[in-house]
C-alpha cells in the first residue's frame, strides 16, 4: 500500500508529540526516508510534471514544521549554511545530492561571513534521509536534476541566516 502525505504528516506529528527534540526528529527522518523510497509517493509529489524548486506540501499547525517537495533542475551547488534557529531533514527521492559537512572555525561578525573548514563529503541517494540539527553546517551540490522531500523545523523562507565561507585547503 502506498505511503500517503496524510500518513507521513500524521507519523511526523506523532513523533514530534512524543519528543520535539533530536529523538523525535530522528523518527521524522526515518519517515522521510520511507516516503522517499515509496515510488507512488515520489510520483505523486515529485513526478515529471513537478518543476517547482520549493513547494510546501504540509505545514503542521502545532509543531510548525513544514514538509516540502523540491525539484532542482540541472547541476547546482550552494554555499555552506545552517538553518538559523531551526533544523532540517533532507530526503533524497531521485538523483544524487553530494553533501559536505563543515566545521565552524570563526563565527560571522561585523557583517562579514563566518569561516568554515570542510569535514567530509557523502552522497544522498534515493531513499536516504539525513538530519541536520540547529547549527549543523552543510552544503549540497548536484551534478544533475534531483528531487527531494525536505522538512524544516519551521518555514525558513523568511528566516535570516548567517553566511559562511570555506577556508582554502592546502
Tab-separated table of N, CA and C in Angstrom:
chain	number	residue	atom	x	y	z
A	1	UNK	N	0.838	-1.170	0.000
A	1	UNK	CA	0.000	0.000	0.000
A	1	UNK	C	0.892	1.246	0.000
A	2	UNK	N	0.621	2.212	-0.884
A	2	UNK	CA	1.449	3.420	-0.961
A	2	UNK	C	1.376	4.242	0.323
A	3	UNK	N	2.474	4.918	0.601
A	3	UNK	CA	2.566	5.843	1.727
A	3	UNK	C	1.985	7.174	1.240
A	4	UNK	N	1.064	7.745	1.975
A	4	UNK	CA	0.421	8.984	1.553
A	4	UNK	C	0.964	10.166	2.350
A	5	UNK	N	0.725	11.356	1.836
A	5	UNK	CA	1.109	12.564	2.555
A	5	UNK	C	0.375	12.644	3.888
A	6	UNK	N	-0.860	12.214	3.914
A	6	UNK	CA	-1.635	12.230	5.157
A	6	UNK	C	-0.999	11.315	6.204
A	7	UNK	N	-0.548	10.125	5.768
A	7	UNK	CA	0.124	9.208	6.700
A	7	UNK	C	1.466	9.778	7.153
A	8	UNK	N	2.231	10.303	6.196
A	8	UNK	CA	3.533	10.873	6.526
A	8	UNK	C	3.384	12.013	7.530
A	9	UNK	N	2.488	12.936	7.261
A	9	UNK	CA	2.334	14.079	8.169
A	9	UNK	C	1.841	13.634	9.540
A	10	UNK	N	0.934	12.642	9.593
A	10	UNK	CA	0.458	12.127	10.882
A	10	UNK	C	1.587	11.428	11.636
A	11	UNK	N	2.409	10.643	10.921
A	11	UNK	CA	3.548	9.967	11.556
A	11	UNK	C	4.542	10.983	12.100
A	12	UNK	N	4.830	12.019	11.323
A	12	UNK	CA	5.781	13.050	11.762
A	12	UNK	C	5.235	13.806	12.969
A	13	UNK	N	3.964	14.140	12.927
A	13	UNK	CA	3.358	14.872	14.042
A	13	UNK	C	3.384	14.012	15.319
A	14	UNK	N	3.063	12.727	15.193
A	14	UNK	CA	3.085	11.840	16.355
A	14	UNK	C	4.505	11.736	16.931
A	15	UNK	N	5.504	11.671	16.057
A	15	UNK	CA	6.898	11.616	16.523
A	15	UNK	C	7.260	12.884	17.286
A	16	UNK	N	6.827	14.025	16.775
A	16	UNK	CA	7.122	15.297	17.441
A	16	UNK	C	6.309	15.454	18.727
A	17	UNK	N	5.116	14.868	18.778
A	17	UNK	CA	4.343	14.865	20.027
A	17	UNK	C	5.091	14.094	21.116
A	18	UNK	N	5.712	12.970	20.720
A	18	UNK	CA	6.450	12.155	21.694
A	18	UNK	C	7.716	12.855	22.168
A	19	UNK	N	8.415	13.527	21.218
A	19	UNK	CA	9.670	14.198	21.561
A	19	UNK	C	9.981	15.231	20.481
A	20	UNK	N	9.809	16.519	20.779
A	20	UNK	CA	10.077	17.543	19.770
A	20	UNK	C	11.578	17.822	19.575
A	21	UNK	N	12.416	17.122	20.311
A	21	UNK	CA	13.862	17.310	20.202
A	21	UNK	C	14.498	16.338	19.228
A	22	UNK	N	15.810	16.125	19.369
A	22	UNK	CA	16.550	15.274	18.428
A	22	UNK	C	16.006	13.845	18.283
A	23	UNK	N	15.483	13.247	19.352
A	23	UNK	CA	14.940	11.878	19.226
A	23	UNK	C	13.713	11.853	18.325
A	24	UNK	N	12.821	12.819	18.485
A	24	UNK	CA	11.640	12.898	17.630
A	24	UNK	C	12.021	13.203	16.190
A	25	UNK	N	12.997	14.070	16.008
A	25	UNK	CA	13.470	14.402	14.654
A	25	UNK	C	14.063	13.186	13.966
A	26	UNK	N	14.756	12.350	14.730
A	26	UNK	CA	15.310	11.118	14.156
A	26	UNK	C	14.181	10.206	13.672
A	27	UNK	N	13.085	10.139	14.417
A	27	UNK	CA	11.922	9.384	13.952
A	27	UNK	C	11.369	9.996	12.670
A	28	UNK	N	11.270	11.320	12.628
A	28	UNK	CA	10.793	12.001	11.425
A	28	UNK	C	11.706	11.677	10.251
A	29	UNK	N	13.008	11.668	10.478
A	29	UNK	CA	13.970	11.326	9.420
A	29	UNK	C	13.652	9.963	8.818
A	30	UNK	N	13.329	8.994	9.673
A	30	UNK	CA	13.007	7.647	9.182
A	30	UNK	C	11.733	7.658	8.337
A	31	UNK	N	10.746	8.457	8.729
A	31	UNK	CA	9.511	8.551	7.941
A	31	UNK	C	9.781	9.219	6.590
A	32	UNK	N	10.660	10.212	6.567
A	32	UNK	CA	11.006	10.876	5.306
A	32	UNK	C	11.729	9.887	4.388
A	33	UNK	N	12.633	9.091	4.944
A	33	UNK	CA	13.312	8.065	4.144
A	33	UNK	C	12.299	7.085	3.560
A	34	UNK	N	11.318	6.704	4.347
A	34	UNK	CA	10.267	5.800	3.878
A	34	UNK	C	9.497	6.425	2.713
A	35	UNK	N	9.132	7.692	2.836
A	35	UNK	CA	8.409	8.383	1.764
A	35	UNK	C	9.264	8.470	0.500
A	36	UNK	N	10.542	8.761	0.661
A	36	UNK	CA	11.441	8.889	-0.493
A	36	UNK	C	11.664	7.559	-1.207
A	37	UNK	N	11.499	6.458	-0.495
A	37	UNK	CA	11.662	5.127	-1.089
A	37	UNK	C	10.365	4.607	-1.701
A	38	UNK	N	9.255	5.304	-1.473
A	38	UNK	CA	7.949	4.868	-1.976
A	38	UNK	C	7.710	5.473	-3.367
A	39	UNK	N	7.731	4.629	-4.384
A	39	UNK	CA	7.601	5.101	-5.770
A	39	UNK	C	6.303	5.874	-6.002
A	40	UNK	N	5.207	5.429	-5.395
A	40	UNK	CA	3.932	6.124	-5.569
A	40	UNK	C	3.962	7.507	-4.921
A	41	UNK	N	4.533	7.599	-3.719
A	41	UNK	CA	4.644	8.892	-3.035
A	41	UNK	C	5.477	9.855	-3.884
A	42	UNK	N	6.616	9.375	-4.362
A	42	UNK	CA	7.504	10.212	-5.167
A	42	UNK	C	6.805	10.648	-6.454
A	43	UNK	N	6.125	9.724	-7.120
A	43	UNK	CA	5.430	10.058	-8.369
A	43	UNK	C	4.352	11.112	-8.127
A	44	UNK	N	3.661	10.989	-7.020
A	44	UNK	CA	2.560	11.923	-6.734
A	44	UNK	C	3.057	13.335	-6.419
A	45	UNK	N	4.130	13.439	-5.637
A	45	UNK	CA	4.576	14.753	-5.170
A	45	UNK	C	5.789	15.305	-5.910
A	46	UNK	N	6.526	14.432	-6.599
A	46	UNK	CA	7.750	14.861	-7.284
A	46	UNK	C	7.835	14.303	-8.702
A	47	UNK	N	6.702	14.023	-9.293
A	47	UNK	CA	6.661	13.435	-10.626
A	47	UNK	C	7.223	14.352	-11.694
A	48	UNK	N	7.282	13.861	-12.925
A	48	UNK	CA	7.904	14.621	-14.019
A	48	UNK	C	7.219	15.960	-14.317
A	49	UNK	N	5.957	16.112	-13.934
A	49	UNK	CA	5.268	17.385	-14.166
A	49	UNK	C	5.640	18.446	-13.125
A	50	UNK	N	6.232	18.024	-12.024
A	50	UNK	CA	6.605	18.963	-10.968
A	50	UNK	C	7.974	19.560	-11.299
A	51	UNK	N	8.007	20.862	-11.505
A	51	UNK	CA	9.256	21.575	-11.801
A	51	UNK	C	9.538	22.635	-10.738
A	52	UNK	N	8.826	22.553	-9.613
A	52	UNK	CA	8.897	23.572	-8.574
A	52	UNK	C	10.098	23.346	-7.659
A	53	UNK	N	10.911	24.395	-7.495
A	53	UNK	CA	12.085	24.264	-6.623
A	53	UNK	C	11.720	24.140	-5.157
A	54	UNK	N	10.687	24.818	-4.733
A	54	UNK	CA	10.330	24.810	-3.312
A	54	UNK	C	8.818	24.894	-3.190
A	55	UNK	N	8.232	23.811	-2.693
A	55	UNK	CA	6.784	23.790	-2.517
A	55	UNK	C	6.456	23.163	-1.167
A	56	UNK	N	5.818	23.953	-0.288
A	56	UNK	CA	5.375	23.399	0.987
A	56	UNK	C	4.141	22.541	0.705
A	57	UNK	N	4.236	21.256	1.057
A	57	UNK	CA	3.104	20.358	0.829
A	57	UNK	C	2.369	20.035	2.134
A	58	UNK	N	2.970	20.394	3.266
A	58	UNK	CA	2.307	20.249	4.567
A	58	UNK	C	2.983	21.181	5.556
A	59	UNK	N	2.175	21.864	6.368
A	59	UNK	CA	2.708	22.677	7.463
A	59	UNK	C	1.928	22.323	8.715
A	60	UNK	N	2.644	21.929	9.764
A	60	UNK	CA	1.994	21.489	10.990
A	60	UNK	C	1.632	22.693	11.850
A	61	UNK	N	0.349	22.804	12.197
A	61	UNK	CA	-0.093	23.965	12.969
A	61	UNK	C	0.365	23.911	14.426
A	62	UNK	N	0.627	22.714	14.953
A	62	UNK	CA	1.046	22.590	16.353
A	62	UNK	C	2.558	22.763	16.515
A	63	UNK	N	3.333	21.988	15.747
A	63	UNK	CA	4.791	21.984	15.910
A	63	UNK	C	5.513	22.928	14.954
A	64	UNK	N	4.805	23.447	13.951
A	64	UNK	CA	5.320	24.432	12.986
A	64	UNK	C	6.310	23.871	11.970
A	65	UNK	N	6.558	22.554	11.954
A	65	UNK	CA	7.445	22.012	10.925
A	65	UNK	C	6.722	21.990	9.579
A	66	UNK	N	7.501	22.040	8.513
A	66	UNK	CA	6.972	22.022	7.149
A	66	UNK	C	7.578	20.858	6.385
A	67	UNK	N	6.781	20.215	5.573
A	67	UNK	CA	7.261	19.199	4.644
A	67	UNK	C	7.229	19.838	3.258
A	68	UNK	N	8.357	19.771	2.572
A	68	UNK	CA	8.481	20.422	1.270
A	68	UNK	C	8.867	19.418	0.190
A	69	UNK	N	8.407	19.691	-1.021
A	69	UNK	CA	8.848	18.969	-2.214
A	69	UNK	C	9.778	19.915	-2.966
A	70	UNK	N	10.959	19.435	-3.320
A	70	UNK	CA	11.949	20.239	-4.035
A	70	UNK	C	12.345	19.530	-5.327
A	71	UNK	N	12.341	20.259	-6.432
A	71	UNK	CA	12.862	19.759	-7.694
A	71	UNK	C	13.930	20.750	-8.151
A	72	UNK	N	15.144	20.258	-8.288
A	72	UNK	CA	16.253	21.095	-8.739
A	72	UNK	C	16.685	20.596	-10.109
A	73	UNK	N	16.530	21.437	-11.118
A	73	UNK	CA	16.892	21.094	-12.496
A	73	UNK	C	18.371	21.361	-12.730
A	74	UNK	N	19.070	20.377	-13.276
A	74	UNK	CA	20.458	20.549	-13.661
A	74	UNK	C	21.415	20.634	-12.491
A	75	UNK	N	22.664	20.884	-12.829
A	75	UNK	CA	23.732	20.952	-11.828
A	75	UNK	C	23.622	22.242	-11.023
A	76	UNK	N	23.931	22.136	-9.741
A	76	UNK	CA	23.882	23.316	-8.867
A	76	UNK	C	24.566	22.976	-7.549
A	77	UNK	N	25.128	23.981	-6.920
A	77	UNK	CA	25.713	23.823	-5.597
A	77	UNK	C	25.295	24.991	-4.731
A	78	UNK	N	25.541	24.890	-3.444
A	78	UNK	CA	25.237	26.012	-2.562
A	78	UNK	C	26.374	26.202	-1.571
A	79	UNK	N	26.417	27.373	-0.999
A	79	UNK	CA	27.441	27.699	-0.009
A	79	UNK	C	27.147	26.987	1.306
A	80	UNK	N	28.173	26.841	2.151
A	80	UNK	CA	27.933	26.280	3.482
A	80	UNK	C	26.886	27.111	4.227
A	81	UNK	N	25.987	26.419	4.909
A	81	UNK	CA	24.930	27.108	5.665
A	81	UNK	C	24.406	26.215	6.774
A	82	UNK	N	23.720	26.844	7.718
A	82	UNK	CA	22.917	26.114	8.698
A	82	UNK	C	21.484	26.566	8.460
A	83	UNK	N	20.595	26.254	9.357
A	83	UNK	CA	19.201	26.651	9.196
A	83	UNK	C	18.774	27.609	10.305
A	84	UNK	N	19.705	28.493	10.657
A	84	UNK	CA	19.403	29.505	11.661
A	84	UNK	C	18.951	28.857	12.956
A	85	UNK	N	17.805	29.276	13.476
A	85	UNK	CA	17.322	28.749	14.747
A	85	UNK	C	16.609	27.407	14.607
A	86	UNK	N	16.640	26.839	13.419
A	86	UNK	CA	15.854	25.643	13.146
A	86	UNK	C	16.728	24.453	12.770
A	87	UNK	N	16.066	23.376	12.407
A	87	UNK	CA	16.688	22.134	11.970
A	87	UNK	C	16.074	21.780	10.624
A	88	UNK	N	16.677	20.814	9.924
A	88	UNK	CA	16.140	20.380	8.640
A	88	UNK	C	16.512	18.930	8.391
A	89	UNK	N	15.682	18.285	7.596
A	89	UNK	CA	15.950	16.920	7.140
A	89	UNK	C	15.887	16.943	5.618
A	90	UNK	N	16.929	16.427	4.975
A	90	UNK	CA	16.951	16.300	3.521
A	90	UNK	C	16.714	14.832	3.192
A	91	UNK	N	15.690	14.540	2.396
A	91	UNK	CA	15.402	13.188	1.959
A	91	UNK	C	15.508	13.101	0.449
A	92	UNK	N	16.362	12.218	-0.033
A	92	UNK	CA	16.597	12.096	-1.477
A	92	UNK	C	15.559	11.166	-2.090
A	93	UNK	N	14.813	11.680	-3.078
A	93	UNK	CA	13.802	10.880	-3.761
A	93	UNK	C	14.275	10.415	-5.146
A	94	UNK	N	15.083	11.253	-5.805
A	94	UNK	CA	15.576	10.911	-7.139
A	94	UNK	C	16.876	11.660	-7.381
A	95	UNK	N	17.807	11.029	-8.066
A	95	UNK	CA	19.099	11.641	-8.329
A	95	UNK	C	20.032	11.487	-7.140
A	96	UNK	N	21.138	12.202	-7.184
A	96	UNK	CA	22.150	12.136	-6.127
A	96	UNK	C	22.508	13.555	-5.699
A	97	UNK	N	22.485	13.784	-4.404
A	97	UNK	CA	22.971	15.043	-3.836
A	97	UNK	C	24.225	14.722	-3.032
A	98	UNK	N	25.309	15.390	-3.358
A	98	UNK	CA	26.530	15.256	-2.562
A	98	UNK	C	26.484	16.331	-1.487
A	99	UNK	N	26.542	15.885	-0.242
A	99	UNK	CA	26.513	16.808	0.888
A	99	UNK	C	27.928	16.937	1.452
A	100	UNK	N	28.239	18.127	1.872
A	100	UNK	CA	29.501	18.389	2.556
A	100	UNK	C	29.163	18.920	3.938
A	101	UNK	N	29.764	18.334	4.960
A	101	UNK	CA	29.641	18.830	6.323
A	101	UNK	C	30.827	19.760	6.588
A	102	UNK	N	30.567	20.808	7.362
A	102	UNK	CA	31.562	21.834	7.643
A	102	UNK	C	31.687	22.048	9.142
A	103	UNK	N	32.876	22.444	9.562
A	103	UNK	CA	33.151	22.802	10.951
A	103	UNK	C	33.344	24.319	11.013
A	104	UNK	N	32.679	24.960	11.958
A	104	UNK	CA	32.824	26.406	12.115
A	104	UNK	C	34.182	26.700	12.748
A	105	UNK	N	34.955	27.546	12.079
A	105	UNK	CA	36.260	27.950	12.560
A	105	UNK	C	36.173	29.346	13.172
A	106	UNK	N	35.356	30.182	12.537
A	106	UNK	CA	35.197	31.566	13.002
A	106	UNK	C	33.742	31.977	12.764
A	107	UNK	N	33.060	32.481	13.786
A	107	UNK	CA	31.662	32.882	13.586
A	107	UNK	C	31.569	34.159	12.744
A	108	UNK	N	30.429	34.386	12.113
A	108	UNK	CA	30.235	35.642	11.395
A	108	UNK	C	30.303	36.814	12.382
A	109	UNK	N	30.836	37.952	11.939
A	109	UNK	CA	30.882	39.133	12.811
A	109	UNK	C	31.010	40.393	11.965
A	110	UNK	N	30.462	41.491	12.472
A	110	UNK	CA	30.550	42.804	11.820
A	110	UNK	C	30.125	42.747	10.352
A	111	UNK	N	29.100	41.946	10.043
A	111	UNK	CA	28.610	41.856	8.673
A	111	UNK	C	29.448	40.988	7.754
A	112	UNK	N	30.501	40.379	8.293
A	112	UNK	CA	31.371	39.518	7.481
A	112	UNK	C	30.971	38.062	7.689
A	113	UNK	N	31.090	37.243	6.633
A	113	UNK	CA	30.737	35.823	6.768
A	113	UNK	C	31.671	35.103	7.733
A	114	UNK	N	31.157	34.055	8.349
A	114	UNK	CA	31.982	33.193	9.171
A	114	UNK	C	32.889	32.343	8.300
A	115	UNK	N	33.838	31.698	8.922
A	115	UNK	CA	34.782	30.823	8.207
A	115	UNK	C	34.523	29.377	8.630
A	116	UNK	N	34.577	28.475	7.655
A	116	UNK	CA	34.349	27.060	7.920
A	116	UNK	C	35.423	26.211	7.252
A	117	UNK	N	35.603	25.020	7.811
A	117	UNK	CA	36.554	24.042	7.281
A	117	UNK	C	35.782	22.768	6.928
A	118	UNK	N	36.100	22.223	5.772
A	118	UNK	CA	35.440	21.007	5.298
A	118	UNK	C	35.765	19.823	6.205
A	119	UNK	N	34.698	19.062	6.547
A	119	UNK	CA	34.858	17.878	7.388
A	119	UNK	C	34.763	16.611	6.548
A	120	UNK	N	33.700	16.507	5.720
A	120	UNK	CA	33.527	15.294	4.921
A	120	UNK	C	32.481	15.527	3.836
A	121	UNK	N	32.544	14.679	2.811
A	121	UNK	CA	31.544	14.613	1.742
A	121	UNK	C	30.861	13.255	1.799
A	122	UNK	N	29.589	13.214	1.435
A	122	UNK	CA	28.857	11.952	1.331
A	122	UNK	C	27.675	12.167	0.397
A	123	UNK	N	27.201	11.081	-0.195
A	123	UNK	CA	26.101	11.155	-1.149
A	123	UNK	C	24.786	10.755	-0.515
A	124	UNK	N	23.751	11.544	-0.821
A	124	UNK	CA	22.381	11.157	-0.521
A	124	UNK	C	21.827	10.565	-1.805
A	125	UNK	N	21.375	9.324	-1.728
A	125	UNK	CA	20.807	8.614	-2.867
A	125	UNK	C	19.345	8.298	-2.557
A	126	UNK	N	18.566	7.914	-3.556
A	126	UNK	CA	17.135	7.692	-3.315
A	126	UNK	C	16.866	6.769	-2.110
A	127	UNK	N	15.977	7.252	-1.228
A	127	UNK	CA	15.606	6.514	-0.023
A	127	UNK	C	16.436	6.868	1.192
A	128	UNK	N	17.428	7.748	1.037
A	128	UNK	CA	18.279	8.159	2.155
A	128	UNK	C	17.820	9.534	2.640
A	129	UNK	N	17.728	9.698	3.955
A	129	UNK	CA	17.389	10.991	4.549
A	129	UNK	C	18.407	11.292	5.644
A	130	UNK	N	18.745	12.567	5.778
A	130	UNK	CA	19.754	12.977	6.754
A	130	UNK	C	19.232	14.161	7.557
A	131	UNK	N	19.438	14.107	8.864
A	131	UNK	CA	19.005	15.148	9.795
A	131	UNK	C	20.139	16.122	10.070
A	132	UNK	N	19.815	17.425	10.014
A	132	UNK	CA	20.738	18.491	10.383
A	132	UNK	C	20.085	19.270	11.520
A	133	UNK	N	20.646	19.149	12.711
A	133	UNK	CA	20.121	19.871	13.866
A	133	UNK	C	20.593	21.320	13.829
A	134	UNK	N	20.079	22.128	14.744
A	134	UNK	CA	20.453	23.528	14.805
A	134	UNK	C	21.980	23.653	14.834
A	135	UNK	N	22.488	24.549	13.995
A	135	UNK	CA	23.921	24.815	13.974
A	135	UNK	C	24.745	23.879	13.113
A	136	UNK	N	24.177	22.778	12.635
A	136	UNK	CA	24.927	21.867	11.762
A	136	UNK	C	25.157	22.554	10.416
A	137	UNK	N	26.401	22.725	10.054
A	137	UNK	CA	26.771	23.392	8.802
A	137	UNK	C	26.966	22.358	7.703
A	138	UNK	N	26.377	22.616	6.550
A	138	UNK	CA	26.448	21.688	5.426
A	138	UNK	C	26.240	22.459	4.131
A	139	UNK	N	26.532	21.801	3.012
A	139	UNK	CA	26.245	22.380	1.701
A	139	UNK	C	25.953	21.253	0.729
A	140	UNK	N	24.844	21.369	-0.014
A	140	UNK	CA	24.518	20.373	-1.030
A	140	UNK	C	25.064	20.788	-2.400
A	141	UNK	N	25.370	19.781	-3.210
A	141	UNK	CA	25.679	20.024	-4.615
A	141	UNK	C	25.134	18.849	-5.414
A	142	UNK	N	24.816	19.130	-6.661
A	142	UNK	CA	24.257	18.096	-7.527
A	142	UNK	C	24.809	18.267	-8.932
A	143	UNK	N	25.085	17.146	-9.584
A	143	UNK	CA	25.621	17.167	-10.942
A	143	UNK	C	24.504	17.114	-11.985
A	144	UNK	N	23.299	16.767	-11.553
A	144	UNK	CA	22.156	16.641	-12.457
A	144	UNK	C	20.884	16.913	-11.662
A	145	UNK	N	19.743	16.807	-12.318
A	145	UNK	CA	18.457	17.058	-11.681
A	145	UNK	C	18.246	16.135	-10.483
A	146	UNK	N	17.716	16.705	-9.406
A	146	UNK	CA	17.398	15.933	-8.206
A	146	UNK	C	15.997	16.285	-7.726
A	147	UNK	N	15.418	15.354	-6.964
A	147	UNK	CA	14.107	15.544	-6.354
A	147	UNK	C	14.227	15.131	-4.894
A	148	UNK	N	13.774	16.028	-4.005
A	148	UNK	CA	13.915	15.795	-2.571
A	148	UNK	C	12.611	16.069	-1.833
A	149	UNK	N	12.450	15.372	-0.711
A	149	UNK	CA	11.464	15.734	0.296
A	149	UNK	C	12.290	16.286	1.447
A	150	UNK	N	11.970	17.484	1.868
A	150	UNK	CA	12.741	18.120	2.922
A	150	UNK	C	11.782	18.572	4.008
A	151	UNK	N	12.243	18.517	5.239
A	151	UNK	CA	11.459	19.010	6.370
A	151	UNK	C	12.250	20.143	7.003
A	152	UNK	N	11.563	21.233	7.273
A	152	UNK	CA	12.146	22.339	8.012
A	152	UNK	C	11.444	22.409	9.359
A	153	UNK	N	12.186	22.653	10.417
A	153	UNK	CA	11.586	22.769	11.742
A	153	UNK	C	10.597	23.910	11.837
A	154	UNK	N	10.722	24.873	10.935
A	154	UNK	CA	9.781	25.975	10.761
A	154	UNK	C	9.974	26.448	9.325
A	155	UNK	N	9.025	27.174	8.788
A	155	UNK	CA	9.158	27.703	7.432
A	155	UNK	C	10.341	28.666	7.413
A	156	UNK	N	11.380	28.304	6.670
A	156	UNK	CA	12.611	29.089	6.655
A	156	UNK	C	12.638	30.150	5.561
A	157	UNK	N	11.558	30.300	4.824
A	157	UNK	CA	11.577	31.218	3.688
A	157	UNK	C	11.838	32.662	4.088
A	158	UNK	N	11.540	33.033	5.316
A	158	UNK	CA	11.784	34.420	5.731
A	158	UNK	C	12.707	34.513	6.946
A	159	UNK	N	13.430	33.431	7.239
A	159	UNK	CA	14.352	33.431	8.375
A	159	UNK	C	15.728	33.898	7.911
A	160	UNK	N	16.277	34.890	8.589
A	160	UNK	CA	17.623	35.375	8.265
A	160	UNK	C	18.645	34.370	8.801
A	161	UNK	N	19.572	34.003	7.907
A	161	UNK	CA	20.613	33.054	8.300
A	161	UNK	C	21.988	33.665	8.053
A	162	UNK	N	22.949	33.252	8.870
A	162	UNK	CA	24.318	33.733	8.718
A	162	UNK	C	24.940	33.192	7.439
A	163	UNK	N	25.936	33.902	6.954
A	163	UNK	CA	26.685	33.477	5.769
A	163	UNK	C	28.035	32.928	6.223
A	164	UNK	N	28.547	31.974	5.442
A	164	UNK	CA	29.822	31.334	5.743
A	164	UNK	C	30.630	31.177	4.464
A	165	UNK	N	31.959	31.207	4.634
A	165	UNK	CA	32.898	30.976	3.534
A	165	UNK	C	33.821	29.847	3.924
A	166	UNK	N	34.150	29.015	2.926
A	166	UNK	CA	35.080	27.921	3.164
A	166	UNK	C	36.513	28.439	3.185
A	167	UNK	N	37.290	27.944	4.148
A	167	UNK	CA	38.719	28.254	4.173
A	167	UNK	C	39.390	27.477	3.040
A	168	UNK	N	40.424	28.044	2.505
A	168	UNK	CA	41.189	27.357	1.471
A	168	UNK	C	41.862	26.134	2.080
A	169	UNK	N	41.849	25.026	1.343
A	169	UNK	CA	42.537	23.824	1.819
A	169	UNK	C	43.871	23.718	1.097
A	170	UNK	N	44.830	23.145	1.788
A	170	UNK	CA	46.171	23.039	1.219
A	170	UNK	C	46.443	21.631	0.798
